[in-house]
mmCIF file of C-alpha atoms in Angstrom:
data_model
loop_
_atom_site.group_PDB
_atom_site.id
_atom_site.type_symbol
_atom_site.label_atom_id
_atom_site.label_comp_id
_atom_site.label_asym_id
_atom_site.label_seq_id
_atom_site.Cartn_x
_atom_site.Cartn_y
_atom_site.Cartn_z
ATOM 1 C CA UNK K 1 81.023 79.052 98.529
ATOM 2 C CA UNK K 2 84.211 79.644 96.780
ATOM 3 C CA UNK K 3 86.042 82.208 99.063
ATOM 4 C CA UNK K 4 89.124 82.821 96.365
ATOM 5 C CA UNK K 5 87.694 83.279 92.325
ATOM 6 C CA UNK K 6 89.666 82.765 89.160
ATOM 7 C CA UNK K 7 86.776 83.814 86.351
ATOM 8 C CA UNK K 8 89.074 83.700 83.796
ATOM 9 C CA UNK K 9 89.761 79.704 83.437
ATOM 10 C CA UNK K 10 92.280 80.567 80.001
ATOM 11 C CA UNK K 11 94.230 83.261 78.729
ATOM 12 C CA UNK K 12 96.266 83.613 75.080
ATOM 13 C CA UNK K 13 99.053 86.094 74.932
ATOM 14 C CA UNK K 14 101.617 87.221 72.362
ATOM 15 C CA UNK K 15 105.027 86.569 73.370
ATOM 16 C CA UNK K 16 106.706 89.442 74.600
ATOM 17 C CA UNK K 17 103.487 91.377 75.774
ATOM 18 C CA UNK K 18 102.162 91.814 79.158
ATOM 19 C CA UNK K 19 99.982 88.651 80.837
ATOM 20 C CA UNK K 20 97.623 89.872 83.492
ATOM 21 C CA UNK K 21 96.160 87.004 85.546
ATOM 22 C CA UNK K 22 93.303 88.168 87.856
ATOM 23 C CA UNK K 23 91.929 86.518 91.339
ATOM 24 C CA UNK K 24 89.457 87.838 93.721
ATOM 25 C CA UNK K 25 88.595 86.580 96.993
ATOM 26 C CA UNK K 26 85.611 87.236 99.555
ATOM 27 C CA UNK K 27 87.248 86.995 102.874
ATOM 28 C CA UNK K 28 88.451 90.055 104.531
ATOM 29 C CA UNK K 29 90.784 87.816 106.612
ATOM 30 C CA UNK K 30 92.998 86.575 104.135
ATOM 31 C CA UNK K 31 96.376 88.516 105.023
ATOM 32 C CA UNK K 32 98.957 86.676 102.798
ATOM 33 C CA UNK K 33 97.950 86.065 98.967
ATOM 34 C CA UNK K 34 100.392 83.410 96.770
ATOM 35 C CA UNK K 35 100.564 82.533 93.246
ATOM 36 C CA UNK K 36 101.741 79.149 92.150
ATOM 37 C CA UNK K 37 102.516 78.170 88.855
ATOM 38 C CA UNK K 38 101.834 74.136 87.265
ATOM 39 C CA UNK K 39 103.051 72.564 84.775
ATOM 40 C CA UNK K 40 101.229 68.993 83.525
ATOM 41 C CA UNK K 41 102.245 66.008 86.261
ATOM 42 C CA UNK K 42 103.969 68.085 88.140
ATOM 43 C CA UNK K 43 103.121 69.829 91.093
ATOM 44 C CA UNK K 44 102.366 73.568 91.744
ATOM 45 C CA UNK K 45 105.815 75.802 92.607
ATOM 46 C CA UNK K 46 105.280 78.598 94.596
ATOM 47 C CA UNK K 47 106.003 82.029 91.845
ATOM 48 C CA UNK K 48 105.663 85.202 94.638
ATOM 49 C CA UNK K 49 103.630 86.281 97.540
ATOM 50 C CA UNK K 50 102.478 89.601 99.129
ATOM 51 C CA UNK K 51 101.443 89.838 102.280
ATOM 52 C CA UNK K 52 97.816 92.282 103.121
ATOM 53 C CA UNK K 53 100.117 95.137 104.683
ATOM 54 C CA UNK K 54 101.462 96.160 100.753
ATOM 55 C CA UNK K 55 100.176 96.887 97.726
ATOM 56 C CA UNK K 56 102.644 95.551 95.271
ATOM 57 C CA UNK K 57 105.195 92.927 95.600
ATOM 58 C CA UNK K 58 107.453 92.487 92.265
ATOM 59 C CA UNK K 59 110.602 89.960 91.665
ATOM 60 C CA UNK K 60 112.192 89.970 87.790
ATOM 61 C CA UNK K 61 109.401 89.546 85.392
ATOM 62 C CA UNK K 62 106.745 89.040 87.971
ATOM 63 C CA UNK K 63 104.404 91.473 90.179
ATOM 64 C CA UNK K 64 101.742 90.830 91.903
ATOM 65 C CA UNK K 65 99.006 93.572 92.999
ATOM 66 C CA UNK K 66 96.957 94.190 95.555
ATOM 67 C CA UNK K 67 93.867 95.796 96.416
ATOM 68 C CA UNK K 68 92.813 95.196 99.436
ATOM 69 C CA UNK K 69 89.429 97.056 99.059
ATOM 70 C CA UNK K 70 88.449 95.846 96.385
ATOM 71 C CA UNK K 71 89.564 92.301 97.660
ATOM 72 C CA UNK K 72 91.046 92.004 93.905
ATOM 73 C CA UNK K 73 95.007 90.866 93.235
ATOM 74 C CA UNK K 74 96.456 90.599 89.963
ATOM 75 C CA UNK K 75 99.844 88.495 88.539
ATOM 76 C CA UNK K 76 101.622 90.764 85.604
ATOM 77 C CA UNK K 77 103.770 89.134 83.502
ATOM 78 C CA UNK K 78 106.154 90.998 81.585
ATOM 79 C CA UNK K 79 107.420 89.996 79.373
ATOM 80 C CA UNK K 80 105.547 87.201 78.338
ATOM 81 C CA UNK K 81 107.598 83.815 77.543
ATOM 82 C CA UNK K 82 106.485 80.502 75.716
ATOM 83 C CA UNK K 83 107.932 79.001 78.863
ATOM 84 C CA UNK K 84 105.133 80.333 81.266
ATOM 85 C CA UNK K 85 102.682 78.423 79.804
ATOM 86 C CA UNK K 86 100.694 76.640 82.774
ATOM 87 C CA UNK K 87 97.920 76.877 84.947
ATOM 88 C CA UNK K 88 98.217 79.579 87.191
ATOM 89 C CA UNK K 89 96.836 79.445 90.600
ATOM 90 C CA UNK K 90 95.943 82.365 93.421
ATOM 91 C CA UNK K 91 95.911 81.273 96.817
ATOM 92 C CA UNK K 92 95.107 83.084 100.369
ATOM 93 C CA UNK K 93 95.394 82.151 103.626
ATOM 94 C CA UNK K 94 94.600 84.235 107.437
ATOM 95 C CA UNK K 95 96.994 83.633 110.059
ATOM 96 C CA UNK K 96 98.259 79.781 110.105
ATOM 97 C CA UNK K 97 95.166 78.222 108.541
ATOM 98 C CA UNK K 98 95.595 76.618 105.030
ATOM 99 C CA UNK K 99 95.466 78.076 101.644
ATOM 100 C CA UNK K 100 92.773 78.032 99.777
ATOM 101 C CA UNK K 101 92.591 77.954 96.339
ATOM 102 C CA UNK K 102 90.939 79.110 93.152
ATOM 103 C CA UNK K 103 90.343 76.977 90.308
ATOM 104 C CA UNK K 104 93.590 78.038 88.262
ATOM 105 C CA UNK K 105 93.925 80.218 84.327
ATOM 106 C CA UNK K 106 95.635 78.008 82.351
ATOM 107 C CA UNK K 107 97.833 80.413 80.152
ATOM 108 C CA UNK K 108 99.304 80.115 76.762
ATOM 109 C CA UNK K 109 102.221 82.544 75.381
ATOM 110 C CA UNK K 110 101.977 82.140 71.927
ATOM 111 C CA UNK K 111 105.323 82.937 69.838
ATOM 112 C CA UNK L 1 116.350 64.787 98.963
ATOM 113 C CA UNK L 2 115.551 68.588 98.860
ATOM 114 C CA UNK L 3 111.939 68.945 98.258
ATOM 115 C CA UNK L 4 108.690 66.870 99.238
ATOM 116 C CA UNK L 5 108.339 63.595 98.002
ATOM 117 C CA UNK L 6 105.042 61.522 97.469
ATOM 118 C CA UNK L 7 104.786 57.797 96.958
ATOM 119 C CA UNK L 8 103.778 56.459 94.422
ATOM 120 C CA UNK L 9 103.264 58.430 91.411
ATOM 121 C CA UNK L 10 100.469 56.467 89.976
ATOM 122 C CA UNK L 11 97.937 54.113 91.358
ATOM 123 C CA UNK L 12 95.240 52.337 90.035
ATOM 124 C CA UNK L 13 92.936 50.659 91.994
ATOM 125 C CA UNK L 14 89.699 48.929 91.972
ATOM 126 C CA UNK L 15 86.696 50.320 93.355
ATOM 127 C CA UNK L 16 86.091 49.655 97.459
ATOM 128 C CA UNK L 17 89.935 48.541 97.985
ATOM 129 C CA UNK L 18 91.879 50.623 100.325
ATOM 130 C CA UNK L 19 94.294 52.748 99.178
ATOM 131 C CA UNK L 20 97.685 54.378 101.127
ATOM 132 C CA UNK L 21 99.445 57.602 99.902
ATOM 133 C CA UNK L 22 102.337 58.584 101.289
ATOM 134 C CA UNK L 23 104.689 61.787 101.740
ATOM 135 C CA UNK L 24 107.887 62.975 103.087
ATOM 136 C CA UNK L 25 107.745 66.503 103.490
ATOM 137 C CA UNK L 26 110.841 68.859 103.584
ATOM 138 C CA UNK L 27 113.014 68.271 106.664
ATOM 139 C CA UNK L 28 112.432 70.751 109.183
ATOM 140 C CA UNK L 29 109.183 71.559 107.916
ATOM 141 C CA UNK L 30 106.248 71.747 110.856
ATOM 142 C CA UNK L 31 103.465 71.752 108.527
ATOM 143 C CA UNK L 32 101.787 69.778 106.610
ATOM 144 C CA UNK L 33 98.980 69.914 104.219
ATOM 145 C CA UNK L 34 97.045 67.163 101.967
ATOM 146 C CA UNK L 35 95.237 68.273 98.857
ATOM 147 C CA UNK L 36 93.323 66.704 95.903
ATOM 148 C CA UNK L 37 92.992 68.316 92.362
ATOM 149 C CA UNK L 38 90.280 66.484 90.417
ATOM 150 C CA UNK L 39 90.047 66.975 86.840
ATOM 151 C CA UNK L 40 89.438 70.456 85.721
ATOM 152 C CA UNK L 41 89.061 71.734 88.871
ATOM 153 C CA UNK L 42 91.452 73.814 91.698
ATOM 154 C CA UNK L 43 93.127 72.226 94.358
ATOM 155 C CA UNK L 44 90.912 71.087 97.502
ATOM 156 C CA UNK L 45 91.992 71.518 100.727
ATOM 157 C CA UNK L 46 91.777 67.979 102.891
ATOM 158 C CA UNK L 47 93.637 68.275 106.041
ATOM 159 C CA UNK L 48 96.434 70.088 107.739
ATOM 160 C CA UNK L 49 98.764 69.376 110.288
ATOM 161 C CA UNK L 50 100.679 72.088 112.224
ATOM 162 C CA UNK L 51 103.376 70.991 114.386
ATOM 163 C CA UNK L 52 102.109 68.998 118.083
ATOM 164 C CA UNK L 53 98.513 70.891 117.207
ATOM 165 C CA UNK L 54 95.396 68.674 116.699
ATOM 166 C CA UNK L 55 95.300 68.367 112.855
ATOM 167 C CA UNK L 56 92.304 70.260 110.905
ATOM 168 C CA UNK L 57 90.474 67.995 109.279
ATOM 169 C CA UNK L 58 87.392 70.369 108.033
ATOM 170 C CA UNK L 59 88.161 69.365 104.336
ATOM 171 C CA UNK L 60 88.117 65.377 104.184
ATOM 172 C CA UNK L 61 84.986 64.653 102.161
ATOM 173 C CA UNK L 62 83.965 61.873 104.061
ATOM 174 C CA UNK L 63 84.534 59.424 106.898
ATOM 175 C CA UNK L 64 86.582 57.151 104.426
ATOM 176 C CA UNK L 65 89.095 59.410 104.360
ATOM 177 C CA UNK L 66 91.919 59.539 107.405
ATOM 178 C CA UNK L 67 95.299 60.614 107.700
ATOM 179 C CA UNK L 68 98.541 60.327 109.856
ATOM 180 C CA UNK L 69 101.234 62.093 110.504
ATOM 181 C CA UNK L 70 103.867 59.766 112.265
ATOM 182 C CA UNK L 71 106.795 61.673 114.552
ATOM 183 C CA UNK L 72 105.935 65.153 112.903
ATOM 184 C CA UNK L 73 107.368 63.866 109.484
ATOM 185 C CA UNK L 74 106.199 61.376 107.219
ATOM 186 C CA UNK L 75 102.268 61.560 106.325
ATOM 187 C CA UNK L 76 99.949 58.419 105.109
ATOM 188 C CA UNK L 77 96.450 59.358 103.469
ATOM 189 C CA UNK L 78 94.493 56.359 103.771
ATOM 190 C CA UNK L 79 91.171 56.163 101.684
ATOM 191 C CA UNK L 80 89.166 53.408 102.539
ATOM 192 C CA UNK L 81 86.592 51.618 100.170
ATOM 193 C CA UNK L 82 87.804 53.896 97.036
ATOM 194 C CA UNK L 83 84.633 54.908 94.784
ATOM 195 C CA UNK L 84 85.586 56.330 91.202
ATOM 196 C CA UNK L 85 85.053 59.626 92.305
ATOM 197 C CA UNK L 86 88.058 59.585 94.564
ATOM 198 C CA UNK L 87 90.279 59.569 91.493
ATOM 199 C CA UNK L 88 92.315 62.481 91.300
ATOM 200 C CA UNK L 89 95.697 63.678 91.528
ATOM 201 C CA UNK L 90 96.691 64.087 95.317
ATOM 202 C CA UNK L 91 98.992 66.561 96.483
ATOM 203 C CA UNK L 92 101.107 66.981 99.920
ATOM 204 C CA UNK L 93 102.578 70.164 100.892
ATOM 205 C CA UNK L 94 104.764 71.801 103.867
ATOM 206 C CA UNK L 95 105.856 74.838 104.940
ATOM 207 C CA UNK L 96 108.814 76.198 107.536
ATOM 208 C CA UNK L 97 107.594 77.394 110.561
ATOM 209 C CA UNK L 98 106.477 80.932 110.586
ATOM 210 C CA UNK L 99 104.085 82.369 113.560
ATOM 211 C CA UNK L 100 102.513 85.163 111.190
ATOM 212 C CA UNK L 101 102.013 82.435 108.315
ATOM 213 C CA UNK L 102 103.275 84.281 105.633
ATOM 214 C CA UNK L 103 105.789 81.440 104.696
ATOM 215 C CA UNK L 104 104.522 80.062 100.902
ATOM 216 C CA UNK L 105 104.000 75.642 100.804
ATOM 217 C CA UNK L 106 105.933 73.627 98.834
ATOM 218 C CA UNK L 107 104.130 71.048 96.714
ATOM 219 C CA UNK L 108 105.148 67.206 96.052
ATOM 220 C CA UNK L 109 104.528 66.061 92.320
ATOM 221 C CA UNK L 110 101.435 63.860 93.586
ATOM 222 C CA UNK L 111 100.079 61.033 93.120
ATOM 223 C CA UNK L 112 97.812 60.060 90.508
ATOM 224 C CA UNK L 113 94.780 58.241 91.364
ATOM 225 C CA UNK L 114 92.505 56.068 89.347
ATOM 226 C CA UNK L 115 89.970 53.857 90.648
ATOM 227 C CA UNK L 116 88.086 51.728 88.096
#
């Protein structure tokens, strides 16, 4: 039973426009949600975090949303660059336990 | 060196030899973390180590699958009697400590397993 869901496994955007990367997750627990970016053969690099108390968490060109009731977070990009190409992962952990992780949106920024 | 470093970066090994992965995590770091990201899929959890704690081990898929973590740094994966679905790209992690948890890991660049 996958406890954190990426549905959309690719997105295609438009350089310049707005990438919105979605992740939902089943347990109520989860109190810190990450995203990490990954390039090929490399590993994932953490991107930015919010923690379960907030609702929005945003640094430069990247925010991340939360809804805690609808146990639904989101990663906006804006604007889009050719350079943030990669797979795309959400993760969530409770407390000290590890993350877990959904299966990753690779996205492409098209120029 | 500043971030956490996994030996080697490639293996290839035949099936039912024993294989050793190793990682230095970030100096400083008290936790530790082992994943595996098989082809097209996300990354799966295998076992975590949290300071003088006993390590959680919930994720190793079987019983030929250990790991050590010597003087709370380095970490060996050892995974006995390979099969071809143990290839995969393996990934170590740590992370500072933090008592609420809300401190983000910081990955290796893995290692690359094939067994054939």
């Amino acid at each position: 039973d996958q406890q954190v869901k990426q549905n959309s496994p690719s997105l295609s955007v438009q350089e310049g426009r707005i990438s919105i990367l979605n992740c939902d997750y089943t347990n109520s627990m989860f109190d810190y949600f990450l995203w990490y970016k990954k390039y090929p053969a490399e590993g994932p690099t953490f991107l930015i975090s919010i923690s379960s108390i907030k609702d929005k968490n945003e640094d430069g060109r990247f925010t991340v949303f939360l809804n805690k009731s609808a146990k639904h977070l989101s990663l906006h990009i804006v604007p889009s660059q050719p350079g943030d190409s990669a797979v795309y992962f959400c993760a969530a952990r409770s407390g000290n336990t590890p993350l877990v992780f959904g299966k990753g949106t690779r996205l492409s920024v098209i120029a | 060196g500043a971030g956490v470093s996994q030996s080697p970066s490639n293996k290839v090994t035949e099936k039912g030899k024993d294989v050793e992965l190793r990682c230095d995590p970030i100096s400083g770091h008290t936790a530790l973390y082992w994943y595996r990201q098989s082809l097209g899929q996300g990354l799966e959890f295998l076992i975590y180590f949290q300071g003088n704690s006993a390590p959680d081990k919930s994720g190793l898929p079987s019983d030929r699958f250990s790991a050590e973590r010597t003087g709370g740094s380095v970490s060996t994966l050892t995974i006995q009697r390979t099969q071809q679905e143990d290839s995969a790209v393996y990934l170590c992690a740590s992370s500072p400590p933090g008592g609420s948890g809300n401190t983000e890991a910081f990955f290796g660049q893995g290692t690359r397993l094939t067994v054939v």
